[in-house]
Coordinates of C-alpha atoms in Angstrom, one line a residue:
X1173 CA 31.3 -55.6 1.6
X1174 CA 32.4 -53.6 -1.3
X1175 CA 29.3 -50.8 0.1
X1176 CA 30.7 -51.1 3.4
X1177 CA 34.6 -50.6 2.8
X1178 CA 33.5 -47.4 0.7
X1179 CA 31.9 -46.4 3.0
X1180 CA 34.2 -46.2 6.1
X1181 CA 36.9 -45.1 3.8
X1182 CA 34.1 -42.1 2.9
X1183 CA 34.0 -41.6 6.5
X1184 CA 37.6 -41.7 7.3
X1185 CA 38.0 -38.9 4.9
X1186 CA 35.6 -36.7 6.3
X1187 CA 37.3 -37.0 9.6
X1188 CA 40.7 -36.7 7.9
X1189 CA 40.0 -33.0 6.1
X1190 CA 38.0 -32.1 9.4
X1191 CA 41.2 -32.3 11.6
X1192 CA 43.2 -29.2 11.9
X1193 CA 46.2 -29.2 10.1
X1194 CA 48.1 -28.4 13.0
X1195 CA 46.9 -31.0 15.3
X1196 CA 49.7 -33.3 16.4
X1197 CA 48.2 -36.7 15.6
X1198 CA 50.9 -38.8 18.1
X1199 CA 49.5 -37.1 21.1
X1200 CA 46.1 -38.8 19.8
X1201 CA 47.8 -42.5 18.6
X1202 CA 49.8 -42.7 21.9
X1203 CA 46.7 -42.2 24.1
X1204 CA 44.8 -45.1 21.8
X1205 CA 47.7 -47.2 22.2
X1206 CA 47.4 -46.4 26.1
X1207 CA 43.8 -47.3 26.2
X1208 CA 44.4 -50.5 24.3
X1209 CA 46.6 -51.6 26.3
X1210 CA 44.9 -51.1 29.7
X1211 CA 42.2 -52.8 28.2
X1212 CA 43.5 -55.6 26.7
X1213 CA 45.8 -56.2 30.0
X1214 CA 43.1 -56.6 31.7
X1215 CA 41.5 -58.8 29.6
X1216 CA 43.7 -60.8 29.1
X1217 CA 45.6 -61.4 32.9
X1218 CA 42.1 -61.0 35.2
X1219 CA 39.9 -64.3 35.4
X1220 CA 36.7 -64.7 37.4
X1221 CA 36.8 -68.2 38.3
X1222 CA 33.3 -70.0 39.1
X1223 CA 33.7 -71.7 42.5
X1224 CA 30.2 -73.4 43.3
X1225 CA 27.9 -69.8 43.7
X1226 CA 31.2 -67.6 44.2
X1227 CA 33.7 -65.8 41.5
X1228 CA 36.7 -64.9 42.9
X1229 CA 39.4 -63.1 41.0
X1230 CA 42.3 -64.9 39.6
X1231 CA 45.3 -64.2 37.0
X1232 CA 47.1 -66.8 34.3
X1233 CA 50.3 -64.7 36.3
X1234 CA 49.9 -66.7 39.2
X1235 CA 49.9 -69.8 37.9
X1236 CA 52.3 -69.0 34.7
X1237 CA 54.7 -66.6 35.9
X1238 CA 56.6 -66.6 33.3
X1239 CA 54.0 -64.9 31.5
X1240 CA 54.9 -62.0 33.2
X1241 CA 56.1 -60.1 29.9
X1242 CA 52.8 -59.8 28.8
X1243 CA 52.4 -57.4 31.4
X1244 CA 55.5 -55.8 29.9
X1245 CA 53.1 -55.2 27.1
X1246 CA 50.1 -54.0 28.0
X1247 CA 50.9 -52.0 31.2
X1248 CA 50.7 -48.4 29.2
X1249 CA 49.8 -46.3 32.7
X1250 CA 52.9 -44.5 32.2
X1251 CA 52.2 -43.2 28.8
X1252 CA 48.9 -42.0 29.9
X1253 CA 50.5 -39.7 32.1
X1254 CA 53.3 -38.9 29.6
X1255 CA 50.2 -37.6 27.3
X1256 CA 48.4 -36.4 30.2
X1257 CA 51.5 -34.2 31.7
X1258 CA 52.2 -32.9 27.9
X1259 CA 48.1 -32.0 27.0
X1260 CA 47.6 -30.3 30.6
X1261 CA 50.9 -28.1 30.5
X1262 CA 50.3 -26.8 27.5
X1263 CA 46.2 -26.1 27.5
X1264 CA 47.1 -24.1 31.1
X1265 CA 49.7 -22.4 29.1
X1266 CA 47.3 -21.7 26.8
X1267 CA 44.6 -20.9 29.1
X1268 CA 46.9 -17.9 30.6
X1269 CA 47.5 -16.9 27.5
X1270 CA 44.1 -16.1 26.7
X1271 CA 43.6 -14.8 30.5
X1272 CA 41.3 -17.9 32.0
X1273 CA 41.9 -17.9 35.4
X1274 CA 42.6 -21.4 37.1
X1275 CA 40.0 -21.9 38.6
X1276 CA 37.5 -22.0 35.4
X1277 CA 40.4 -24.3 34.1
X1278 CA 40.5 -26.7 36.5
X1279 CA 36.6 -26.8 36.4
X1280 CA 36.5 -27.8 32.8
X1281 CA 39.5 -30.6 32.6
X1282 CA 38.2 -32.2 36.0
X1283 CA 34.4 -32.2 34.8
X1284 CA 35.1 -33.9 31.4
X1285 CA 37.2 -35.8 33.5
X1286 CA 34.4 -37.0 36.3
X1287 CA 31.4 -36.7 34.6
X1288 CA 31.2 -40.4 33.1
X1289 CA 32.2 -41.7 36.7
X1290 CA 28.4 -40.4 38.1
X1291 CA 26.9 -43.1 35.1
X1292 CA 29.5 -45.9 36.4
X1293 CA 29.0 -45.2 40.2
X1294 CA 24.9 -45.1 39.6
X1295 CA 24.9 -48.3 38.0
X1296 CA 26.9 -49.6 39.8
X1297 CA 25.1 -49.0 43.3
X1298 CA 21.8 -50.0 41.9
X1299 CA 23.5 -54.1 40.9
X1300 CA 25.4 -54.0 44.4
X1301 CA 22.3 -53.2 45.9
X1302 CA 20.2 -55.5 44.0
X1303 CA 23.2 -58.6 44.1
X1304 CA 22.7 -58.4 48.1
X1305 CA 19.3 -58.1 48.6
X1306 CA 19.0 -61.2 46.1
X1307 CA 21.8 -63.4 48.8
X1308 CA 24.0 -63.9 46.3
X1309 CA 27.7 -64.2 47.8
X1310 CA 29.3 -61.7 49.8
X1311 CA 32.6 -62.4 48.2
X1312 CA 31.4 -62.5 44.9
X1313 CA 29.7 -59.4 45.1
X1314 CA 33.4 -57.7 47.3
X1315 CA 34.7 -59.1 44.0
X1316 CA 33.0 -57.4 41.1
X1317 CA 32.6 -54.4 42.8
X1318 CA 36.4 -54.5 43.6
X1319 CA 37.1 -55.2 39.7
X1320 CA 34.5 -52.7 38.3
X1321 CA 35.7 -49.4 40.5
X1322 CA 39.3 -50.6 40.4
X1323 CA 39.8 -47.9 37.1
X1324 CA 38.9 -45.3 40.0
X1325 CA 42.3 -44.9 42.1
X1326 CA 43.9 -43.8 38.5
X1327 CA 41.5 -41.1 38.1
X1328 CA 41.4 -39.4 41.7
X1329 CA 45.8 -39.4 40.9
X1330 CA 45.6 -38.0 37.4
X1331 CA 43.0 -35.7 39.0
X1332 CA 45.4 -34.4 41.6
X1333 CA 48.5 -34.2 39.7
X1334 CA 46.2 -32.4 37.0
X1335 CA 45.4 -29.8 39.5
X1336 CA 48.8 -29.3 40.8
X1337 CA 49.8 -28.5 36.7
X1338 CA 50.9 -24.6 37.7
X1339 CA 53.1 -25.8 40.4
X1340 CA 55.0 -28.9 38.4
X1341 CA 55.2 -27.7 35.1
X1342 CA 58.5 -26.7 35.6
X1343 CA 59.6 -29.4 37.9
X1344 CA 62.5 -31.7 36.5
X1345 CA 61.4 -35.5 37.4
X1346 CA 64.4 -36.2 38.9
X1347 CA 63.0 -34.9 42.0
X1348 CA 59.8 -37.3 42.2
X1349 CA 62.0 -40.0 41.2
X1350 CA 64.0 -39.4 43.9
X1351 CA 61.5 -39.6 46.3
X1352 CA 60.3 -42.9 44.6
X1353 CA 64.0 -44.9 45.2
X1354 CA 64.4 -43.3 48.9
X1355 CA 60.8 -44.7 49.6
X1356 CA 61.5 -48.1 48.4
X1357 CA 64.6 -47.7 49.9
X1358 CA 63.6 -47.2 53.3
X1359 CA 60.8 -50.4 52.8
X1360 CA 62.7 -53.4 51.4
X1361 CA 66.4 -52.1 52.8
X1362 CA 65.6 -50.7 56.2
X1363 CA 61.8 -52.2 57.0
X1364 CA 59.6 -49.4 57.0
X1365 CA 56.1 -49.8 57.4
X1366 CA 54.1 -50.5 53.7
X1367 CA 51.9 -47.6 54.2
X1368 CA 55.2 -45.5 53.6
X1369 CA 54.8 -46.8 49.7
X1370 CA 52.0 -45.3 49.5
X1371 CA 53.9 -41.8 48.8
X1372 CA 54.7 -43.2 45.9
X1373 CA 51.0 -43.2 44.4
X1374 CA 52.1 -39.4 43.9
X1375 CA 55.6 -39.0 43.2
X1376 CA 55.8 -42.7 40.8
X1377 CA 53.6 -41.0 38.3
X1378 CA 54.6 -37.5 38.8
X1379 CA 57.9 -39.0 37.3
X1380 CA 55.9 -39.3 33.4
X1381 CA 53.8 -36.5 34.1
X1382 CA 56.9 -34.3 34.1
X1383 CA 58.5 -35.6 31.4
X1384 CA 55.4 -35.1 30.0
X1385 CA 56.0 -31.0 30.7
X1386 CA 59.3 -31.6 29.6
X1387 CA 57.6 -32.5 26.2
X1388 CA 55.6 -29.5 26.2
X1389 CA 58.5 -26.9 26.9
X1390 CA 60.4 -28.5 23.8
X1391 CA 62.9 -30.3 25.8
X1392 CA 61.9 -33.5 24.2
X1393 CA 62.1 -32.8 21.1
X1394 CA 65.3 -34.4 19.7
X1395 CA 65.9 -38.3 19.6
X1396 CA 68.8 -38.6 22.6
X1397 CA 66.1 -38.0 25.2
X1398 CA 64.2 -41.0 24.4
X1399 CA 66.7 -43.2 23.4
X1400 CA 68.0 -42.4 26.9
X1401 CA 64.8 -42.6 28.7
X1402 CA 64.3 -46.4 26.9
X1403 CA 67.9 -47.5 27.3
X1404 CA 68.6 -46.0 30.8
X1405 CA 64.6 -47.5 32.2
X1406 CA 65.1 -50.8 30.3
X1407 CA 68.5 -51.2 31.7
X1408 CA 67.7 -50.2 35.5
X1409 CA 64.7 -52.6 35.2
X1410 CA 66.1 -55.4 34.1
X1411 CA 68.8 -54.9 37.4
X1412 CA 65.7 -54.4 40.0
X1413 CA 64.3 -57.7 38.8
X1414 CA 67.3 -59.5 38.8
X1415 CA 69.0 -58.7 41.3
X1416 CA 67.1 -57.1 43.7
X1417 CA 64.1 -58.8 43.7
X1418 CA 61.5 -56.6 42.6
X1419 CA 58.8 -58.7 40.9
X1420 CA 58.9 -59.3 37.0
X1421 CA 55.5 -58.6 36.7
X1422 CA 54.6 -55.2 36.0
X1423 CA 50.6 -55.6 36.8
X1424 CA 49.4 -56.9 40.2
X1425 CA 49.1 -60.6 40.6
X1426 CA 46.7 -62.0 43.6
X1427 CA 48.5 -63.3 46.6
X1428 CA 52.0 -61.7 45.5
X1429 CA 53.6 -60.2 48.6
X1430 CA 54.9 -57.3 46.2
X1431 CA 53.0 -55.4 43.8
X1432 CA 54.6 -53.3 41.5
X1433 CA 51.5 -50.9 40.9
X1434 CA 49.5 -50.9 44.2
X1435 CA 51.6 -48.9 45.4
X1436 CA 53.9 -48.3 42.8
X1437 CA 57.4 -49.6 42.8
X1438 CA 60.9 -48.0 41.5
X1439 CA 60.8 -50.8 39.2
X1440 CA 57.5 -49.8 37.8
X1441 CA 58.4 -45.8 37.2
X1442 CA 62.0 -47.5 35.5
X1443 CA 59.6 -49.4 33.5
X1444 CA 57.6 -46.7 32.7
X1445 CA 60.2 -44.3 31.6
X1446 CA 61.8 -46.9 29.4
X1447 CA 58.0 -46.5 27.9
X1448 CA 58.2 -42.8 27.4
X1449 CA 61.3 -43.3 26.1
X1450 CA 60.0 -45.5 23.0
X1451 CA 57.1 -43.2 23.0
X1452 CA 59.0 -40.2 22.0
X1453 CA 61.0 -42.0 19.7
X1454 CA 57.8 -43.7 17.8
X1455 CA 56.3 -40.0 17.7
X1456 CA 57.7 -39.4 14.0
X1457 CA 56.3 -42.4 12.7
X1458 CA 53.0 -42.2 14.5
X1459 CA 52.3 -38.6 12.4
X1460 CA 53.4 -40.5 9.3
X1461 CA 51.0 -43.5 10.1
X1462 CA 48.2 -40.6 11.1
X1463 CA 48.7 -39.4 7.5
X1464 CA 46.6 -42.3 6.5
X1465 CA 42.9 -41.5 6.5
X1466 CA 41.4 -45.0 7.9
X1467 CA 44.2 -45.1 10.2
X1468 CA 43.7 -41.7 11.3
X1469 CA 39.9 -42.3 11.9
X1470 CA 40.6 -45.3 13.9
X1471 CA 42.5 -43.2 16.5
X1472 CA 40.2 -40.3 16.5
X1473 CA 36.9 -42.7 17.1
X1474 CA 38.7 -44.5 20.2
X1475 CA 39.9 -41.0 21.4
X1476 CA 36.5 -39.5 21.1
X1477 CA 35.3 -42.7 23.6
X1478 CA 38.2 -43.0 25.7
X1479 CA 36.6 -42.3 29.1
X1480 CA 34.3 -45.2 28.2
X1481 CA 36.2 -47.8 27.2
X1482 CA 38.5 -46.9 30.6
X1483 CA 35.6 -47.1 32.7
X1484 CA 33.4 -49.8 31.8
X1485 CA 35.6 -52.9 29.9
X1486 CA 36.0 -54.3 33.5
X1487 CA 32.0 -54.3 33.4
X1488 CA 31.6 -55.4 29.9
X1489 CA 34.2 -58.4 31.2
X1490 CA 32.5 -58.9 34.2
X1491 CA 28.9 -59.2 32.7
X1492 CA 30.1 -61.3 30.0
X1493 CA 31.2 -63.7 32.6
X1494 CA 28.3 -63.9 34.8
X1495 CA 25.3 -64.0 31.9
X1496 CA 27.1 -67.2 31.1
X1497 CA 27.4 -68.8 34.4
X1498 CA 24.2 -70.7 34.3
X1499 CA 26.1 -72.2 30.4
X1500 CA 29.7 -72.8 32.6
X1501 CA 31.9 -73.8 33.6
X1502 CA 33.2 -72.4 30.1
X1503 CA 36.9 -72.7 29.4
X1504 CA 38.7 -69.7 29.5
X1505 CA 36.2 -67.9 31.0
X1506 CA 35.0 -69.3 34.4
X1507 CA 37.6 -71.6 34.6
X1508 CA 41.2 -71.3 36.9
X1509 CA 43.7 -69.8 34.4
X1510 CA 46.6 -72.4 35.3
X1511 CA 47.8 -73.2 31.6
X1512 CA 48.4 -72.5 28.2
X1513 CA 44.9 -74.5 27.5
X1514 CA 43.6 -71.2 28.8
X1515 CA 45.5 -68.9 27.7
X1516 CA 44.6 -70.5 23.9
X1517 CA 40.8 -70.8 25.2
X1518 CA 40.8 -66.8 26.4
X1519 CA 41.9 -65.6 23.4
X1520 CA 38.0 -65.7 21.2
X1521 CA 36.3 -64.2 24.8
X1522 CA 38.4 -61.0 24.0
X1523 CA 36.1 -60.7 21.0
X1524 CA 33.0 -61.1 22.8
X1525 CA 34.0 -58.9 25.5
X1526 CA 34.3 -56.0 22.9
X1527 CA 31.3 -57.0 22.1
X1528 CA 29.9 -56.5 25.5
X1529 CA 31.9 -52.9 25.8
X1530 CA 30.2 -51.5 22.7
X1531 CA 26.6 -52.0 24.2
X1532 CA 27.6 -49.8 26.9
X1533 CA 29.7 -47.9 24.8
X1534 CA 26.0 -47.2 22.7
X1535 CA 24.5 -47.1 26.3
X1536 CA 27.0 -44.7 27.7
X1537 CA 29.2 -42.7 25.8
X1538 CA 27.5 -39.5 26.0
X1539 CA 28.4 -39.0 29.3
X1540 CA 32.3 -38.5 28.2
X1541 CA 30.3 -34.7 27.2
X1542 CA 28.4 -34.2 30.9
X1543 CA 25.4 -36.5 29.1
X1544 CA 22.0 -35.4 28.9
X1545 CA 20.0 -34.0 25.1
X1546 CA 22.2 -31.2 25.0
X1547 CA 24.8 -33.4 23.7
X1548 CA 23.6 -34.5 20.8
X1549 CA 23.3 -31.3 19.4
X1550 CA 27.1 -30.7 20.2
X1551 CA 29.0 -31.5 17.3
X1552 CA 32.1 -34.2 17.7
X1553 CA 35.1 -32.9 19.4
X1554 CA 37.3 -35.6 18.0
X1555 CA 39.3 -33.7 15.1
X1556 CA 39.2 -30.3 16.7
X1557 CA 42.9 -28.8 18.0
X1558 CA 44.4 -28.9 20.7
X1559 CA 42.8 -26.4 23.3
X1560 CA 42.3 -26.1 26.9
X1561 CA 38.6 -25.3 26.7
X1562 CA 37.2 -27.0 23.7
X1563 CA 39.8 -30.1 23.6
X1564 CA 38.5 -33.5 23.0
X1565 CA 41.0 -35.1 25.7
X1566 CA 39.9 -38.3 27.1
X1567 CA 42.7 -37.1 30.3
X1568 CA 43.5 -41.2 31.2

């Protein structure tokens, strides 16, 4: 043990005096926290339950709604695109600077940004295939292939609102958010058709993308910003789900006539700018915290595998679950999450599911690069600065 501590601390310093000075280490920590949070969300609220040769999908929020502020905890969308709006601005400032037109831009962020999807869609293809030809379940198979390209829709938004950087960088976020409240507006007061909502797929995370400008254009920089972002979005939250019935759940729950995310709701972008709001205010402490070697190396290693851990810990769940069908039912695992016995049983799975996510982590993490040999002869991007062409962003 004594080997092993010295050793990670040896590495931990390596990474430490490799990181430019003047990298800010809270863009890095609030992108973790994001990932960690999707993650264990997901985790922790989406069951496949075992229903004679069918898994359907299933959430302890159905049957325990009021569980819902675990949600409040790990629904972290809105920081991604807080990060996300604040990295892009300023590497396409960057890239003018240095005279690199758009369109080489674009190319670079967006293929870091797809190239790990071609892995996920291959393998993918190959197990629907395979799961049909071999009879299983139509439903089943709908269902994992539902749950394992669900991580998809947030990637073809970031994408688009990462191409339209030149044109928002300057735009104040009152104006998407705007167009969020009239949109729900027009569906739950006036009964507008649902596919209206769908405007707000755009405009409800343009809101933290902007701010995330903001950030980048030093507009951020003092506390009263996010003490007003947290108290003002915490405040108009709390009213939306008390009193005009927006749900208190701030992830999607099966069978709910309202989702909050899918498409999003004003009471989600509220949500998520009380989020940015505490995010700005934690970003102090996080560059203390990052001061801390191990710490420090922590982030940078779950940075550095972002795009995999987004992608593929709905697989690492979903394989986890049906390699130990033919051992079920298993509590917490294949069985309908309808109480606290679950909840309590769920809990050690999250530690095989990691499990699960570092074998394709191992399996597929060099596609965050483009994959192939050449990468291995690329050193690590993870301490290097913040650039628009050689950046290590993860961009979820």
């Amino acid at each position: 043990m004594t080997r092993l501590t010295a050793a990670a601390r040896g590495t931990a310093a390596r990474i430490d005096a490799a990181t430019p000075a003047h990298r800010d280490r809270a863009v890095d920590a609030l992108r973790a926290f994001a990932v960690a949070g999707v993650v264990l969300g997901h985790w922790l609220v989406t069951a496949l339950v075992a229903d004679g040769r069918t898994l359907r999908a299933a959430s302890p929020l159905q049957h325990l709604p009021w569980l819902a502020p675990v949600s409040w905890a790990f629904q972290t969308l809105a920081v991604f695109f807080l990060v996300g709006g604040h990295v892009a601005t300023r590497s396409y400032a960057s890239a003018r600077e240095r005279g690199v037109p758009y369109r080489r831009w674009l190319h670079a962020r967006l293929a870091r940004l797809f190239g790990p999807v071609v892995a996920v869609l291959g393998l993918w293809t190959v197990v629907t295939l395979t799961l049909l030809l071999s009879d299983a379940e139509y439903a089943t198979v709908r269902t994992l292939v539902k749950l394992a390209l669900s991580p998809m829709w947030f990637l073809l938004v970031f994408a688009a609102l990462t191409a339209t950087t030149p044109l928002v960088a300057r735009l104040h976020p009152l104006w998407p958010l705007a167009v969020v409240l009239h949109v729900d507006v027009l569906r739950f007061g006036f009964g507008a058709p649902d596919g209206l909502g769908w405007l707000n797929l755009a405009a409800g995370w343009l809101v933290p993308y902007t701010f995330g400008a903001a950030w980048t254009r030093g507009e951020l920089e003092s506390r009263r910003p996010g003490w007003v972002l947290l108290g003002g979005g915490t405040a108009a939250t709390a009213a939306l789900v008390a009193w005009a019935g927006y749900p208190a759940a701030m992830v999607g729950v099966p069978g709910a006539e309202v989702s909050n995310l899918n498409p999003p709701t004003l009471a989600a972008v509220t949500f998520g700018l009380a989020q940015c709001g505490l995010a700005l205010l934690l970003r102090d402490r996080l560059r203390r915290a990052m001061r801390r070697p191990l710490a420090w190396a922590a982030v940078a290693l779950v940075n550095l595998s972002a795009m995999t851990v987004f992608l593929w810990h709905q697989t690492a769940l979903m394989a986890t679950t049906a390699a130990l069908l033919p051992a079920g039912p298993l509590p917490g695992l294949h069985t309908v999450p309808d109480g606290l016995g679950w909840a309590a049983a769920r809990l050690p799975w999250l530690i095989v599911f990691a499990l699960a996510l570092a074998v394709c982590g191992a399996a597929f993490r060099t596609w965050e690069q483009g994959g192939g040999r050449r990468r291995r002869t690329r050193p690590s991007r993870v301490v290097r600065a913040h650039r628009p062409m050689t950046e290590r962003t993860p961009h979820v």
